[in-house]
Amino acid sequence: KLTGQIAELLASDPDMAVRAALLAKADLLTGMVSEFPDLQGIMGRYYALEQGEKAEVAEAIEQQYLPRFAGDGLPATATGRALSIADKLDTLCGIFSIGEIPTGDKDPFALRRAALGVLRIMIELELDLDLRQLLVMAASAYGLDEQAADKLADQIFLFMLDRLQAYYIDKGYSSRQISSVQQRRPTRPVDFNARLQAVDAFGQLEEAPALAAANKRIQNILRKADGDDFGTVDTEILNEAAERALFDQISELSTEVDGLFRQGDYTSALRRLASLRTAVDDFFDQVMVMDENPDIRANRLALLASLGEMFLRTADLSQLQ
């Protein structure tokens, strides 16, 4: 069922995917695989072809185990990708649901490898799937109610987010960069990858250190203000030139940047937001945010909240500081 659902999301043939999933583990019962376990999947492909199954079904039976180790190849066909993702997510949900979660170096069911395999398939093959949604689908197949399935999916999702740390460290990204994106908890691995690339490109800009520091300052101020909804900015009480200049620049950039975010072009969006550096510096140099007048104070907090939210749409840049 899960393989068929994933195949539909990948716009491939769900009937072929279901057929491949039905036959996926049949070769484990044969004498050949019992004698030579490394041939699992490989023999499945031969048996399927001998039985007259379609080539893509046979290939998917072998590809379900990919990637088998770091640097291994990925499933080449749409049906193979759907089956590989479904098999690994099903394993994660099944083992997590009985409390056999990996601890320390112990991982007898290779759940870390399964998690990383799913992430590699989605990211490196650019399959724009919602991982959180797939985990809920996988968990619900175990007959769990909606609340229990959601809780299990969230637990596995966080486990898989942690696997991304090692994956991206190996690719040369810093733990601060990765953490800045993880804070936003994007549910689509392809989207996570795009955000991280944008953060990396942003870090090369001259304005990056100052804006990262400003973001950290904004987050600290808003946290101390202890509010969730700071409302909208009232232009009538923007009485300092620096705060009005910042508001005008934010307003001017807003529509353009919003369009870039909707397109997933985080790199271009952050590059445009970097132009706010001078206005942000002037604001903090010349404006007292926590003014004695409660209306002015609330208005300035609203201005900072709107600025912070624009940057947060990619990552929590304060983590870079």
CSV table of C-alpha atoms in Angstrom, one decimal:
chain,number,residue,atom,x,y,z
A,1,LYS,CA,0.0,0.0,0.0
A,2,LEU,CA,2.8,2.4,1.0
A,3,THR,CA,4.8,1.7,-2.2
A,4,GLY,CA,1.7,2.4,-4.3
A,5,GLN,CA,1.1,5.7,-2.5
A,6,ILE,CA,4.7,6.8,-3.0
A,7,ALA,CA,4.5,5.8,-6.7
A,8,GLU,CA,1.5,8.0,-7.2
A,9,LEU,CA,3.4,10.9,-5.6
A,10,LEU,CA,6.3,10.3,-8.0
A,11,ALA,CA,3.8,10.2,-10.9
A,12,SER,CA,4.8,6.6,-11.8
A,13,ASP,CA,2.7,3.5,-12.2
A,14,PRO,CA,1.2,2.5,-8.8
A,15,ASP,CA,0.0,-0.9,-10.1
A,16,MET,CA,3.6,-1.8,-11.1
A,17,ALA,CA,4.9,-0.5,-7.8
A,18,VAL,CA,2.4,-2.6,-5.8
A,19,ARG,CA,3.3,-5.7,-7.8
A,20,ALA,CA,7.0,-5.1,-7.1
A,21,ALA,CA,6.2,-4.7,-3.4
A,22,LEU,CA,4.2,-7.9,-3.3
A,23,LEU,CA,7.1,-9.9,-4.7
A,24,ALA,CA,9.9,-7.9,-2.9
A,25,LYS,CA,10.8,-10.4,-0.2
A,26,ALA,CA,9.8,-13.6,-2.0
A,27,ASP,CA,13.3,-14.6,-2.8
A,28,LEU,CA,14.2,-14.7,0.9
A,29,LEU,CA,12.5,-18.0,1.1
A,30,THR,CA,14.6,-19.6,-1.6
A,31,GLY,CA,17.4,-22.1,-1.0
A,32,MET,CA,19.7,-19.8,-3.0
A,33,VAL,CA,19.3,-16.8,-0.8
A,34,SER,CA,19.2,-18.9,2.3
A,35,GLU,CA,22.7,-20.2,1.3
A,36,PHE,CA,24.0,-16.9,0.0
A,37,PRO,CA,22.2,-14.0,1.9
A,38,ASP,CA,24.2,-11.4,-0.1
A,39,LEU,CA,22.1,-12.4,-3.2
A,40,GLN,CA,18.9,-11.1,-1.7
A,41,GLY,CA,17.2,-8.9,-4.3
A,42,ILE,CA,19.6,-10.0,-7.0
A,43,MET,CA,18.0,-13.5,-7.1
A,44,GLY,CA,14.6,-11.8,-6.7
A,45,ARG,CA,15.3,-10.0,-10.0
A,46,TYR,CA,16.3,-13.2,-11.8
A,47,TYR,CA,13.3,-15.2,-10.4
A,48,ALA,CA,10.9,-12.4,-11.4
A,49,LEU,CA,12.2,-12.2,-15.0
A,50,GLU,CA,12.1,-16.0,-15.2
A,51,GLN,CA,8.5,-15.9,-14.0
A,52,GLY,CA,7.6,-13.4,-16.8
A,53,GLU,CA,7.3,-10.2,-14.7
A,54,LYS,CA,7.9,-6.8,-16.3
A,55,ALA,CA,11.5,-5.7,-16.3
A,56,GLU,CA,10.8,-2.7,-14.1
A,57,VAL,CA,9.2,-4.9,-11.5
A,58,ALA,CA,12.2,-7.2,-11.5
A,59,GLU,CA,14.7,-4.4,-11.3
A,60,ALA,CA,12.8,-2.8,-8.4
A,61,ILE,CA,13.1,-6.0,-6.4
A,62,GLU,CA,16.9,-5.6,-6.6
A,63,GLN,CA,16.9,-1.9,-6.2
A,64,GLN,CA,14.9,-1.9,-3.0
A,65,TYR,CA,18.1,-2.5,-1.0
A,66,LEU,CA,19.9,0.5,-2.5
A,67,PRO,CA,21.9,2.3,-1.2
A,68,ARG,CA,23.5,-0.6,0.8
A,69,PHE,CA,26.4,1.4,2.2
A,70,ALA,CA,27.9,4.9,2.1
A,71,GLY,CA,28.6,6.0,-1.5
A,72,ASP,CA,26.5,3.2,-3.0
A,73,GLY,CA,24.4,3.7,-6.0
A,74,LEU,CA,20.7,4.7,-5.8
A,75,PRO,CA,17.6,3.2,-7.4
A,76,ALA,CA,17.5,4.0,-11.1
A,77,THR,CA,13.8,3.5,-11.8
A,78,ALA,CA,10.7,5.2,-10.5
A,79,THR,CA,9.3,1.9,-9.2
A,80,GLY,CA,12.7,1.0,-7.6
A,81,ARG,CA,12.7,4.4,-5.8
A,82,ALA,CA,9.2,4.0,-4.5
A,83,LEU,CA,9.9,0.5,-3.2
A,84,SER,CA,13.2,1.4,-1.7
A,85,ILE,CA,11.7,4.4,0.2
A,86,ALA,CA,8.7,2.4,1.3
A,87,ASP,CA,10.7,-0.5,2.6
A,88,LYS,CA,13.0,1.7,4.6
A,89,LEU,CA,10.2,3.8,6.1
A,90,ASP,CA,8.2,0.7,6.9
A,91,THR,CA,11.2,-0.7,8.7
A,92,LEU,CA,11.8,2.5,10.7
A,93,CYS,CA,8.1,2.7,11.7
A,94,GLY,CA,7.9,-0.9,12.7
A,95,ILE,CA,11.0,-1.0,14.8
A,96,PHE,CA,10.4,2.4,16.4
A,97,SER,CA,6.9,1.5,17.3
A,98,ILE,CA,8.1,-1.4,19.5
A,99,GLY,CA,10.6,0.8,21.2
A,100,GLU,CA,13.8,-0.6,19.6
A,101,ILE,CA,15.3,2.8,19.0
A,102,PRO,CA,19.1,3.0,18.3
A,103,THR,CA,21.1,4.1,21.3
A,104,GLY,CA,24.8,4.9,21.3
A,105,ASP,CA,26.7,2.8,18.9
A,106,LYS,CA,24.1,0.0,19.0
A,107,ASP,CA,21.9,-0.2,15.9
A,108,PRO,CA,21.2,-3.9,15.3
A,109,PHE,CA,18.5,-3.2,12.7
A,110,ALA,CA,20.6,-0.7,10.7
A,111,LEU,CA,18.0,2.0,11.2
A,112,ARG,CA,20.5,4.8,10.8
A,113,ARG,CA,21.5,3.3,7.4
A,114,ALA,CA,17.8,3.1,6.4
A,115,ALA,CA,17.2,6.7,7.4
A,116,LEU,CA,20.2,8.0,5.5
A,117,GLY,CA,19.3,5.9,2.5
A,118,VAL,CA,15.8,7.5,2.3
A,119,LEU,CA,17.4,11.0,2.6
A,120,ARG,CA,20.0,10.3,0.0
A,121,ILE,CA,17.4,9.1,-2.5
A,122,MET,CA,15.2,12.1,-2.0
A,123,ILE,CA,18.0,14.7,-2.0
A,124,GLU,CA,20.4,13.3,-4.6
A,125,LEU,CA,17.6,12.3,-7.0
A,126,GLU,CA,15.7,15.5,-6.3
A,127,LEU,CA,12.5,13.8,-5.4
A,128,ASP,CA,10.4,16.6,-3.8
A,129,LEU,CA,8.5,14.5,-1.3
A,130,ASP,CA,7.2,15.5,2.1
A,131,LEU,CA,9.1,13.2,4.5
A,132,ARG,CA,6.7,14.0,7.4
A,133,GLN,CA,3.7,13.1,5.3
A,134,LEU,CA,5.3,9.8,4.2
A,135,LEU,CA,6.1,8.9,7.8
A,136,VAL,CA,2.4,9.4,8.8
A,137,MET,CA,1.3,7.2,5.9
A,138,ALA,CA,3.8,4.5,6.9
A,139,ALA,CA,2.8,4.7,10.6
A,140,SER,CA,-0.9,4.5,9.8
A,141,ALA,CA,-0.4,1.2,8.0
A,142,TYR,CA,0.2,-0.3,11.4
A,143,GLY,CA,-3.3,0.4,12.5
A,144,LEU,CA,-2.4,3.2,14.8
A,145,ASP,CA,-4.9,5.9,15.5
A,146,GLU,CA,-4.2,9.4,14.1
A,147,GLN,CA,-2.7,10.8,17.3
A,148,ALA,CA,-0.4,7.8,17.8
A,149,ALA,CA,0.7,7.7,14.2
A,150,ASP,CA,1.5,11.4,14.3
A,151,LYS,CA,3.5,11.0,17.5
A,152,LEU,CA,5.5,8.1,16.0
A,153,ALA,CA,6.1,10.0,12.7
A,154,ASP,CA,7.4,13.0,14.7
A,155,GLN,CA,9.8,10.8,16.6
A,156,ILE,CA,11.2,9.3,13.5
A,157,PHE,CA,11.3,12.6,11.7
A,158,LEU,CA,13.5,14.1,14.3
A,159,PHE,CA,15.7,11.0,14.2
A,160,MET,CA,16.1,11.4,10.5
A,161,LEU,CA,16.9,15.1,10.8
A,162,ASP,CA,19.8,14.2,13.1
A,163,ARG,CA,21.1,11.9,10.3
A,164,LEU,CA,21.4,14.9,8.1
A,165,GLN,CA,24.0,16.3,10.4
A,166,ALA,CA,26.7,13.7,9.5
A,167,TYR,CA,25.6,13.6,5.9
A,168,TYR,CA,26.2,17.3,5.4
A,169,ILE,CA,29.3,17.5,7.6
A,170,ASP,CA,30.8,15.0,5.1
A,171,LYS,CA,30.0,17.3,2.3
A,172,GLY,CA,31.8,20.2,4.0
A,173,TYR,CA,29.0,22.2,5.6
A,174,SER,CA,29.5,23.4,9.1
A,175,SER,CA,27.4,22.3,12.1
A,176,ARG,CA,26.3,25.9,12.6
A,177,GLN,CA,25.0,26.1,9.0
A,178,ILE,CA,23.1,22.8,9.4
A,179,SER,CA,21.7,23.8,12.7
A,180,SER,CA,20.4,27.0,11.3
A,181,VAL,CA,18.3,25.1,8.8
A,182,GLN,CA,17.3,22.3,11.2
A,183,GLN,CA,15.8,25.0,13.5
A,184,ARG,CA,13.1,25.6,10.8
A,185,ARG,CA,12.3,21.9,10.6
A,186,PRO,CA,11.6,21.8,6.8
A,187,THR,CA,9.7,18.6,6.1
A,188,ARG,CA,10.9,18.1,2.5
A,189,PRO,CA,14.6,17.0,2.2
A,190,VAL,CA,15.0,18.7,-1.2
A,191,ASP,CA,13.8,21.9,0.4
A,192,PHE,CA,16.3,21.4,3.3
A,193,ASN,CA,19.0,21.0,0.8
A,194,ALA,CA,18.0,24.2,-1.0
A,195,ARG,CA,18.0,26.2,2.2
A,196,LEU,CA,21.4,24.9,3.3
A,197,GLN,CA,22.9,25.8,-0.1
A,198,ALA,CA,21.4,29.3,0.4
A,199,VAL,CA,22.9,29.6,3.9
A,200,ASP,CA,26.3,28.6,2.5
A,201,ALA,CA,26.0,31.2,-0.3
A,202,PHE,CA,24.9,33.8,2.2
A,203,GLY,CA,27.9,33.1,4.3
A,204,GLN,CA,30.2,34.2,1.5
A,205,LEU,CA,28.7,37.7,1.4
A,206,GLU,CA,30.4,40.6,3.0
A,207,GLU,CA,27.2,41.5,4.8
A,208,ALA,CA,26.8,38.1,6.3
A,209,PRO,CA,28.6,38.5,9.7
A,210,ALA,CA,26.8,41.7,10.5
A,211,LEU,CA,23.4,40.4,9.5
A,212,ALA,CA,23.9,37.1,11.4
A,213,ALA,CA,24.7,39.2,14.5
A,214,ALA,CA,21.7,41.4,13.9
A,215,ASN,CA,19.5,38.3,13.6
A,216,LYS,CA,20.8,37.0,16.9
A,217,ARG,CA,20.1,40.4,18.5
A,218,ILE,CA,16.6,40.5,17.1
A,219,GLN,CA,15.8,37.0,18.4
A,220,ASN,CA,17.2,37.9,21.9
A,221,ILE,CA,15.1,41.1,22.0
A,222,LEU,CA,11.9,39.4,20.9
A,223,ARG,CA,12.5,36.6,23.4
A,224,LYS,CA,12.9,39.0,26.3
A,225,ALA,CA,9.8,40.9,25.1
A,226,ASP,CA,8.0,37.6,25.7
A,227,GLY,CA,5.4,37.8,23.0
A,228,ASP,CA,4.1,35.5,20.2
A,229,ASP,CA,2.2,38.1,18.1
A,230,PHE,CA,3.8,41.5,17.8
A,231,GLY,CA,1.1,42.8,15.5
A,232,THR,CA,1.7,45.0,12.5
A,233,VAL,CA,3.7,48.2,12.2
A,234,ASP,CA,1.9,51.5,12.6
A,235,THR,CA,3.6,53.9,10.2
A,236,GLU,CA,2.1,56.9,12.0
A,237,ILE,CA,4.4,56.5,15.0
A,238,LEU,CA,7.6,55.7,13.2
A,239,ASN,CA,9.2,58.9,14.5
A,240,GLU,CA,12.9,58.2,14.0
A,241,ALA,CA,14.5,58.5,10.5
A,242,ALA,CA,16.4,55.2,10.9
A,243,GLU,CA,13.3,53.1,11.8
A,244,ARG,CA,11.3,54.7,8.9
A,245,ALA,CA,14.2,53.9,6.5
A,246,LEU,CA,14.3,50.3,7.7
A,247,PHE,CA,10.5,50.0,7.3
A,248,ASP,CA,10.6,51.5,3.8
A,249,GLN,CA,13.3,49.1,2.7
A,250,ILE,CA,11.5,46.1,4.1
A,251,SER,CA,8.3,47.1,2.4
A,252,GLU,CA,10.1,47.7,-0.9
A,253,LEU,CA,11.7,44.2,-0.8
A,254,SER,CA,8.8,42.4,0.6
A,255,THR,CA,6.9,41.5,-2.6
A,256,GLU,CA,10.0,40.6,-4.5
A,257,VAL,CA,11.5,38.4,-1.7
A,258,ASP,CA,8.1,36.8,-1.1
A,259,GLY,CA,8.0,35.6,-4.7
A,260,LEU,CA,11.5,34.2,-4.5
A,261,PHE,CA,10.6,32.3,-1.3
A,262,ARG,CA,7.5,30.8,-2.9
A,263,GLN,CA,9.7,29.6,-5.8
A,264,GLY,CA,12.1,28.0,-3.3
A,265,ASP,CA,14.9,30.3,-4.5
A,266,TYR,CA,16.3,30.9,-1.0
A,267,THR,CA,19.8,31.9,-2.3
A,268,SER,CA,18.4,34.8,-4.3
A,269,ALA,CA,16.1,35.8,-1.5
A,270,LEU,CA,18.9,36.0,1.1
A,271,ARG,CA,21.1,37.9,-1.4
A,272,ARG,CA,18.4,40.5,-1.7
A,273,LEU,CA,17.8,40.7,2.0
A,274,ALA,CA,21.6,41.3,2.5
A,275,SER,CA,20.9,44.8,1.0
A,276,LEU,CA,19.2,45.6,4.3
A,277,ARG,CA,22.5,45.6,6.2
A,278,THR,CA,23.1,49.4,6.3
A,279,ALA,CA,19.5,50.1,7.3
A,280,VAL,CA,19.7,47.4,10.1
A,281,ASP,CA,23.0,48.8,11.4
A,282,ASP,CA,21.6,52.3,11.4
A,283,PHE,CA,18.4,51.2,13.2
A,284,PHE,CA,20.4,49.6,16.1
A,285,ASP,CA,22.8,52.5,16.3
A,286,GLN,CA,20.2,55.2,16.4
A,287,VAL,CA,16.9,53.7,17.7
A,288,MET,CA,16.1,52.7,21.3
A,289,VAL,CA,13.8,49.7,20.8
A,290,MET,CA,12.6,49.4,24.4
A,291,ASP,CA,11.3,53.0,24.5
A,292,GLU,CA,9.5,54.1,27.6
A,293,ASN,CA,6.4,54.8,25.6
A,294,PRO,CA,4.6,51.4,25.4
A,295,ASP,CA,3.0,52.2,21.9
A,296,ILE,CA,6.4,53.1,20.4
A,297,ARG,CA,8.1,50.1,22.0
A,298,ALA,CA,5.4,47.7,20.7
A,299,ASN,CA,5.7,49.3,17.2
A,300,ARG,CA,9.4,48.8,17.1
A,301,LEU,CA,9.1,45.3,18.3
A,302,ALA,CA,6.6,44.7,15.5
A,303,LEU,CA,9.1,46.1,13.0
A,304,LEU,CA,11.9,43.8,14.3
A,305,ALA,CA,9.5,40.8,14.3
A,306,SER,CA,8.7,41.4,10.6
A,307,LEU,CA,12.4,41.7,9.7
A,308,GLY,CA,13.3,38.6,11.7
A,309,GLU,CA,10.5,36.6,10.0
A,310,MET,CA,11.7,37.5,6.6
A,311,PHE,CA,15.2,36.0,7.4
A,312,LEU,CA,13.6,33.0,9.2
A,313,ARG,CA,11.8,31.9,6.1
A,314,THR,CA,15.1,30.4,5.0
A,315,ALA,CA,16.9,29.5,8.2
A,316,ASP,CA,17.6,30.8,11.7
A,317,LEU,CA,20.7,32.9,10.8
A,318,SER,CA,21.3,33.7,14.4
A,319,GLN,CA,22.7,30.2,14.7
A,320,LEU,CA,25.6,31.3,12.4
A,321,GLN,CA,26.8,33.8,15.0
